[in-house]
PDB file of C-alpha atoms in Angstrom:
ATOM      1  CA  THR A   1     -16.840 105.522 119.141  1.00 95.00           C
ATOM      2  CA  GLN A   2     -19.969 103.727 121.280  1.00 94.00           C
ATOM      3  CA  ILE A   3     -22.049 103.698 118.436  1.00 96.00           C
ATOM      4  CA  ALA A   4     -19.385 102.405 116.408  1.00 97.00           C
ATOM      5  CA  ARG A   5     -18.214  99.773 118.169  1.00 95.00           C
ATOM      6  CA  THR A   6     -21.875  98.272 118.364  1.00 96.00           C
ATOM      7  CA  PHE A   7     -21.271  98.060 114.720  1.00 96.00           C
ATOM      8  CA  GLY A   8     -17.960  96.338 115.235  1.00 94.00           C
ATOM      9  CA  LEU A   9     -19.913  93.845 117.426  1.00 94.00           C
ATOM     10  CA  ARG A  10     -22.485  92.609 114.449  1.00 95.00           C
ATOM     11  CA  LYS A  11     -19.117  92.673 112.501  1.00 95.00           C
ATOM     12  CA  GLU A  12     -20.245  95.270 110.385  1.00 96.00           C
ATOM     13  CA  PHE A  13     -16.657  96.540 110.049  1.00 97.00           C
ATOM     14  CA  ALA A  14     -17.276  99.335 107.520  1.00 96.00           C
ATOM     15  CA  ALA A  15     -19.917 100.652 109.464  1.00 98.00           C
ATOM     16  CA  ALA A  16     -18.334 101.140 112.195  1.00 97.00           C
ATOM     17  CA  ARG A  17     -16.045 103.047 109.749  1.00 97.00           C
ATOM     18  CA  ASP A  18     -18.076 105.246 108.535  1.00 98.00           C
ATOM     19  CA  VAL A  19     -19.397 106.197 112.074  1.00 98.00           C
ATOM     20  CA  LEU A  20     -16.239 106.948 113.251  1.00 98.00           C
ATOM     21  CA  LYS A  21     -15.139 109.039 109.883  1.00 97.00           C
ATOM     22  CA  SER A  22     -17.480 111.230 110.451  1.00 97.00           C
ATOM     23  CA  ILE A  23     -16.570 112.024 114.077  1.00 97.00           C
ATOM     24  CA  GLU A  24     -12.734 112.271 112.921  1.00 95.00           C
ATOM     25  CA  PRO A  25     -12.622 115.858 112.325  1.00 95.00           C
ATOM     26  CA  SER A  26     -14.270 116.804 115.994  1.00 96.00           C
ATOM     27  CA  ILE A  27     -11.580 114.627 117.719  1.00 95.00           C
ATOM     28  CA  ALA A  28      -8.744 116.141 117.700  1.00 91.00           C
ATOM     29  CA  GLY A  29      -9.844 118.596 120.017  1.00 94.00           C
ATOM     30  CA  ALA A  30     -11.705 116.255 122.083  1.00 97.00           C
ATOM     31  CA  GLY A  31      -9.963 114.921 125.157  1.00 97.00           C
ATOM     32  CA  PRO A  32      -8.135 112.481 126.096  1.00 98.00           C
ATOM     33  CA  GLU A  33     -10.974 109.983 126.928  1.00 98.00           C
ATOM     34  CA  ALA A  34     -12.778 110.198 123.636  1.00 97.00           C
ATOM     35  CA  ARG A  35      -9.812 110.602 121.669  1.00 98.00           C
ATOM     36  CA  ALA A  36      -8.280 106.880 123.292  1.00 98.00           C
ATOM     37  CA  ARG A  37     -11.448 105.415 122.669  1.00 98.00           C
ATOM     38  CA  PHE A  38     -11.573 106.527 119.044  1.00 98.00           C
ATOM     39  CA  GLU A  39      -8.061 104.609 118.180  1.00 98.00           C
ATOM     40  CA  LEU A  40      -9.353 101.684 119.782  1.00 98.00           C
ATOM     41  CA  GLU A  41     -12.865 101.033 118.279  1.00 97.00           C
ATOM     42  CA  LEU A  42     -10.807 102.396 115.300  1.00 98.00           C
ATOM     43  CA  GLY A  43      -8.223  99.487 116.227  1.00 98.00           C
ATOM     44  CA  ARG A  44     -11.274  97.267 116.841  1.00 97.00           C
ATOM     45  CA  THR A  45     -12.469  97.314 113.043  1.00 97.00           C
ATOM     46  CA  TYR A  46      -9.113  95.966 112.023  1.00 97.00           C
ATOM     47  CA  ALA A  47      -8.886  93.506 114.487  1.00 96.00           C
ATOM     48  CA  SER A  48     -10.188  92.134 117.486  1.00 94.00           C
ATOM     49  CA  ALA A  49     -11.535  89.163 118.362  1.00 90.00           C
ATOM     50  CA  THR A  50     -15.378  89.022 116.238  1.00 91.00           C
ATOM     51  CA  HIS A  51     -13.107  89.167 113.142  1.00 93.00           C
ATOM     52  CA  ALA A  52     -13.033  85.965 111.151  1.00 92.00           C
ATOM     53  CA  PRO A  53      -9.582  84.933 110.527  1.00 92.00           C
ATOM     54  CA  GLU A  54      -9.410  85.215 107.113  1.00 93.00           C
ATOM     55  CA  SER A  55      -9.617  88.836 106.955  1.00 93.00           C
ATOM     56  CA  GLN A  56      -6.504  88.644 109.502  1.00 94.00           C
ATOM     57  CA  THR A  57      -4.026  90.318 106.377  1.00 95.00           C
ATOM     58  CA  PRO A  58      -0.816  91.867 107.500  1.00 95.00           C
ATOM     59  CA  GLU A  59      -2.620  95.032 105.675  1.00 96.00           C
ATOM     60  CA  SER A  60      -5.233  94.989 108.807  1.00 96.00           C
ATOM     61  CA  LYS A  61      -3.019  93.811 111.630  1.00 97.00           C
ATOM     62  CA  GLU A  62      -0.785  96.729 110.855  1.00 97.00           C
ATOM     63  CA  GLN A  63      -3.699  99.047 110.829  1.00 98.00           C
ATOM     64  CA  ALA A  64      -4.802  97.914 113.904  1.00 98.00           C
ATOM     65  CA  ARG A  65      -1.453  98.120 116.323  1.00 98.00           C
ATOM     66  CA  ALA A  66      -1.629 101.464 114.740  1.00 98.00           C
ATOM     67  CA  ALA A  67      -4.425 102.391 116.081  1.00 98.00           C
ATOM     68  CA  TYR A  68      -4.525 100.127 119.705  1.00 98.00           C
ATOM     69  CA  ILE A  69      -0.618 101.877 120.318  1.00 98.00           C
ATOM     70  CA  HIS A  70      -1.941 105.467 119.943  1.00 98.00           C
ATOM     71  CA  ALA A  71      -4.592 104.672 121.866  1.00 98.00           C
ATOM     72  CA  LEU A  72      -2.184 103.205 124.498  1.00 98.00           C
ATOM     73  CA  GLU A  73      -0.302 107.351 123.680  1.00 98.00           C
ATOM     74  CA  ILE A  74      -3.042 108.792 124.710  1.00 98.00           C
ATOM     75  CA  ALA A  75      -4.536 106.890 127.749  1.00 98.00           C
ATOM     76  CA  ARG A  76      -0.845 106.413 129.406  1.00 98.00           C
ATOM     77  CA  GLU A  77      -0.561 110.341 129.194  1.00 98.00           C
ATOM     78  CA  ALA A  78      -3.889 110.747 130.673  1.00 98.00           C
ATOM     79  CA  HIS A  79      -3.747 107.902 133.429  1.00 98.00           C
ATOM     80  CA  LEU A  80      -6.907 106.582 131.697  1.00 98.00           C
ATOM     81  CA  ASP A  81      -5.464 102.940 133.494  1.00 98.00           C
ATOM     82  CA  GLY A  82      -8.439 101.485 132.065  1.00 98.00           C
ATOM     83  CA  LEU A  83      -8.813 102.874 128.238  1.00 98.00           C
ATOM     84  CA  ALA A  84      -4.694 101.313 128.771  1.00 98.00           C
ATOM     85  CA  ILE A  85      -5.783  98.350 129.814  1.00 98.00           C
ATOM     86  CA  ASP A  86      -8.148  97.938 127.214  1.00 98.00           C
ATOM     87  CA  ALA A  87      -5.564  99.067 124.464  1.00 98.00           C
ATOM     88  CA  ILE A  88      -2.685  96.277 125.348  1.00 98.00           C
ATOM     89  CA  HIS A  89      -5.408  93.341 126.034  1.00 96.00           C
ATOM     90  CA  MET A  90      -6.185  94.124 121.938  1.00 97.00           C
ATOM     91  CA  LEU A  91      -2.566  94.057 120.892  1.00 97.00           C
ATOM     92  CA  ALA A  92      -2.750  90.856 121.847  1.00 95.00           C
ATOM     93  CA  PHE A  93      -5.643  90.556 118.644  1.00 94.00           C
ATOM     94  CA  VAL A  94      -2.780  91.646 116.514  1.00 96.00           C
ATOM     95  CA  ASP A  95      -0.236  89.641 117.995  1.00 96.00           C
ATOM     96  CA  THR A  96      -1.547  86.131 118.408  1.00 93.00           C
ATOM     97  CA  LEU A  97       1.609  84.033 118.857  1.00 96.00           C
ATOM     98  CA  PRO A  98       1.447  82.000 122.445  1.00 97.00           C
ATOM     99  CA  GLN A  99       4.199  84.040 123.107  1.00 98.00           C
ATOM    100  CA  ASP A 100       3.163  87.580 121.863  1.00 97.00           C
ATOM    101  CA  GLN A 101      -0.760  87.205 123.860  1.00 96.00           C
ATOM    102  CA  LEU A 102       1.991  86.434 126.968  1.00 98.00           C
ATOM    103  CA  LYS A 103       4.050  89.614 127.205  1.00 98.00           C
ATOM    104  CA  TRP A 104       0.504  92.172 126.154  1.00 98.00           C
ATOM    105  CA  GLY A 105      -0.968  90.111 129.169  1.00 98.00           C
ATOM    106  CA  LEU A 106       1.837  90.598 131.190  1.00 98.00           C
ATOM    107  CA  GLN A 107       2.100  94.308 130.151  1.00 98.00           C
ATOM    108  CA  ALA A 108      -1.774  94.506 131.378  1.00 98.00           C
ATOM    109  CA  LEU A 109      -1.723  92.272 134.499  1.00 98.00           C
ATOM    110  CA  ALA A 110       1.321  95.323 135.553  1.00 98.00           C
ATOM    111  CA  VAL A 111      -0.592  98.317 134.587  1.00 98.00           C
ATOM    112  CA  VAL A 112      -3.774  96.377 136.771  1.00 98.00           C
ATOM    113  CA  GLU A 113      -1.522  95.586 139.779  1.00 98.00           C
ATOM    114  CA  ALA A 114       0.274  99.254 139.679  1.00 98.00           C
ATOM    115  CA  SER A 115      -3.469 101.160 139.268  1.00 98.00           C
ATOM    116  CA  THR A 116      -5.602 102.183 141.944  1.00 97.00           C
ATOM    117  CA  GLN A 117      -8.380 103.273 140.094  1.00 98.00           C
ATOM    118  CA  PRO A 118     -11.613 100.823 139.797  1.00 97.00           C
ATOM    119  CA  ALA A 119     -11.565 100.984 135.498  1.00 97.00           C
ATOM    120  CA  ALA A 120      -8.063  99.296 135.859  1.00 98.00           C
ATOM    121  CA  LYS A 121      -9.150  96.879 138.663  1.00 97.00           C
ATOM    122  CA  ALA A 122     -12.140  95.455 136.295  1.00 96.00           C
ATOM    123  CA  TRP A 123     -10.299  94.193 134.043  1.00 97.00           C
ATOM    124  CA  GLU A 124      -8.025  91.958 136.793  1.00 97.00           C
ATOM    125  CA  GLY A 125     -10.041  88.764 135.989  1.00 97.00           C
ATOM    126  CA  SER A 126      -9.750  88.955 132.213  1.00 96.00           C
ATOM    127  CA  VAL A 127      -5.916  90.162 132.167  1.00 98.00           C
ATOM    128  CA  ARG A 128      -5.214  86.829 134.676  1.00 98.00           C
ATOM    129  CA  ASN A 129      -7.217  84.519 132.395  1.00 97.00           C
ATOM    130  CA  ASN A 130      -5.532  85.822 128.940  1.00 97.00           C
ATOM    131  CA  VAL A 131      -2.030  85.211 130.831  1.00 98.00           C
ATOM    132  CA  GLY A 132      -3.025  81.600 131.944  1.00 98.00           C
ATOM    133  CA  TYR A 133      -4.403  80.445 128.396  1.00 98.00           C
ATOM    134  CA  ALA A 134      -1.199  82.290 126.824  1.00 98.00           C
ATOM    135  CA  LEU A 135       1.052  80.377 129.484  1.00 98.00           C
ATOM    136  CA  TYR A 136      -1.151  77.372 128.746  1.00 98.00           C
ATOM    137  CA  GLN A 137      -0.731  77.832 125.378  1.00 98.00           C
ATOM    138  CA  LEU A 138       3.073  77.629 126.222  1.00 98.00           C
ATOM    139  CA  GLY A 139       2.159  74.172 128.062  1.00 98.00           C
ATOM    140  CA  ARG A 140       3.813  76.080 131.412  1.00 98.00           C
ATOM    141  CA  TYR A 141       0.540  74.843 133.045  1.00 98.00           C
ATOM    142  CA  ASP A 142       1.216  75.112 136.405  1.00 98.00           C
ATOM    143  CA  GLU A 143       2.160  78.918 136.240  1.00 98.00           C
ATOM    144  CA  ALA A 144      -0.871  78.800 134.121  1.00 98.00           C
ATOM    145  CA  LEU A 145      -3.198  77.539 136.954  1.00 98.00           C
ATOM    146  CA  GLN A 146      -1.656  80.275 139.551  1.00 98.00           C
ATOM    147  CA  GLN A 147      -3.257  82.681 137.102  1.00 98.00           C
ATOM    148  CA  PHE A 148      -6.234  80.827 136.666  1.00 98.00           C
ATOM    149  CA  ASN A 149      -6.374  80.655 140.317  1.00 98.00           C
ATOM    150  CA  GLU A 150      -6.578  84.381 140.982  1.00 98.00           C
ATOM    151  CA  ALA A 151      -8.784  84.710 137.769  1.00 98.00           C
ATOM    152  CA  VAL A 152     -11.516  82.900 140.226  1.00 97.00           C
ATOM    153  CA  ILE A 153     -10.784  85.230 142.360  1.00 97.00           C
ATOM    154  CA  ALA A 154     -10.564  88.917 141.356  1.00 96.00           C
ATOM    155  CA  ARG A 155     -14.379  86.715 139.058  1.00 96.00           C
ATOM    156  CA  GLU A 156     -15.728  85.944 142.911  1.00 95.00           C
ATOM    157  CA  ARG A 157     -15.422  89.932 143.449  1.00 93.00           C
ATOM    158  CA  ASP A 158     -17.607  90.410 140.548  1.00 88.00           C
ATOM    159  CA  THR A 159     -21.550  90.013 139.455  1.00 86.00           C
ATOM    160  CA  ASP A 160     -20.702  88.112 136.090  1.00 92.00           C
ATOM    161  CA  ALA A 161     -21.736  84.066 137.592  1.00 95.00           C
ATOM    162  CA  GLN A 162     -20.401  83.164 134.068  1.00 96.00           C
ATOM    163  CA  ALA A 163     -18.092  84.787 134.021  1.00 95.00           C
ATOM    164  CA  THR A 164     -16.771  83.200 137.512  1.00 96.00           C
ATOM    165  CA  ARG A 165     -17.688  79.528 136.301  1.00 97.00           C
ATOM    166  CA  ILE A 166     -15.781  80.320 133.306  1.00 97.00           C
ATOM    167  CA  ALA A 167     -12.434  81.544 135.672  1.00 97.00           C
ATOM    168  CA  TYR A 168     -12.817  77.773 138.010  1.00 97.00           C
ATOM    169  CA  TRP A 169     -13.568  75.946 134.426  1.00 98.00           C
ATOM    170  CA  MET A 170     -10.371  77.091 133.099  1.00 98.00           C
ATOM    171  CA  VAL A 171      -8.976  75.946 137.023  1.00 98.00           C
ATOM    172  CA  ALA A 172     -10.551  72.094 135.431  1.00 97.00           C
ATOM    173  CA  TRP A 173      -8.801  72.297 132.308  1.00 98.00           C
ATOM    174  CA  THR A 174      -5.398  72.524 133.766  1.00 98.00           C
ATOM    175  CA  LEU A 175      -6.179  70.702 136.477  1.00 98.00           C
ATOM    176  CA  ARG A 176      -6.661  67.964 134.000  1.00 97.00           C
ATOM    177  CA  ALA A 177      -3.811  68.639 131.698  1.00 97.00           C
ATOM    178  CA  LEU A 178      -1.549  68.403 135.398  1.00 98.00           C
ATOM    179  CA  LYS A 179      -3.394  65.325 135.281  1.00 97.00           C
ATOM    180  CA  ARG A 180      -4.282  66.140 139.045  1.00 97.00           C
ATOM    181  CA  THR A 181      -7.380  64.796 138.146  1.00 94.00           C
ATOM    182  CA  ASP A 182      -8.348  64.696 141.573  1.00 93.00           C
ATOM    183  CA  GLU A 183      -8.395  68.050 142.137  1.00 92.00           C
TER     184      GLU A 183
END
């Protein structure tokens, strides 16, 4: 599944699907982590951040949705919180309206907050950024600022300096929208 992912990251979606098709017969007998990852990667071949907007047809989005929902069901049943968050997070690439992205972001955040698993907790900065961005898109700047500030705190616990800088930038961006430029 991770080899397929490398093809997807390079926008070689047909090659990624070929890799997944080659392992599909053995996936049914695999453990829940492998099955969830298979569905996640299959979904990513149809809808993800790397897809061009014109490729996002209703058919490709529905194929992605089915795979992400299946990944989410597998992950939830197996208590694989990090993979459940990943699946929820990917549904925002299918449902791209800000109110839908907010819905998915809040669902992912609920899993992050309820989980004790490190794989789930590692998602906090990204998920809070996504929630904040959706709120910003909806013009709910005060709420967005709160999420972006929480994202900064989460990012400062990590070692990714670039993600931390982006988190601070999102705070500043929102302060500008609120006309609080002195801050």
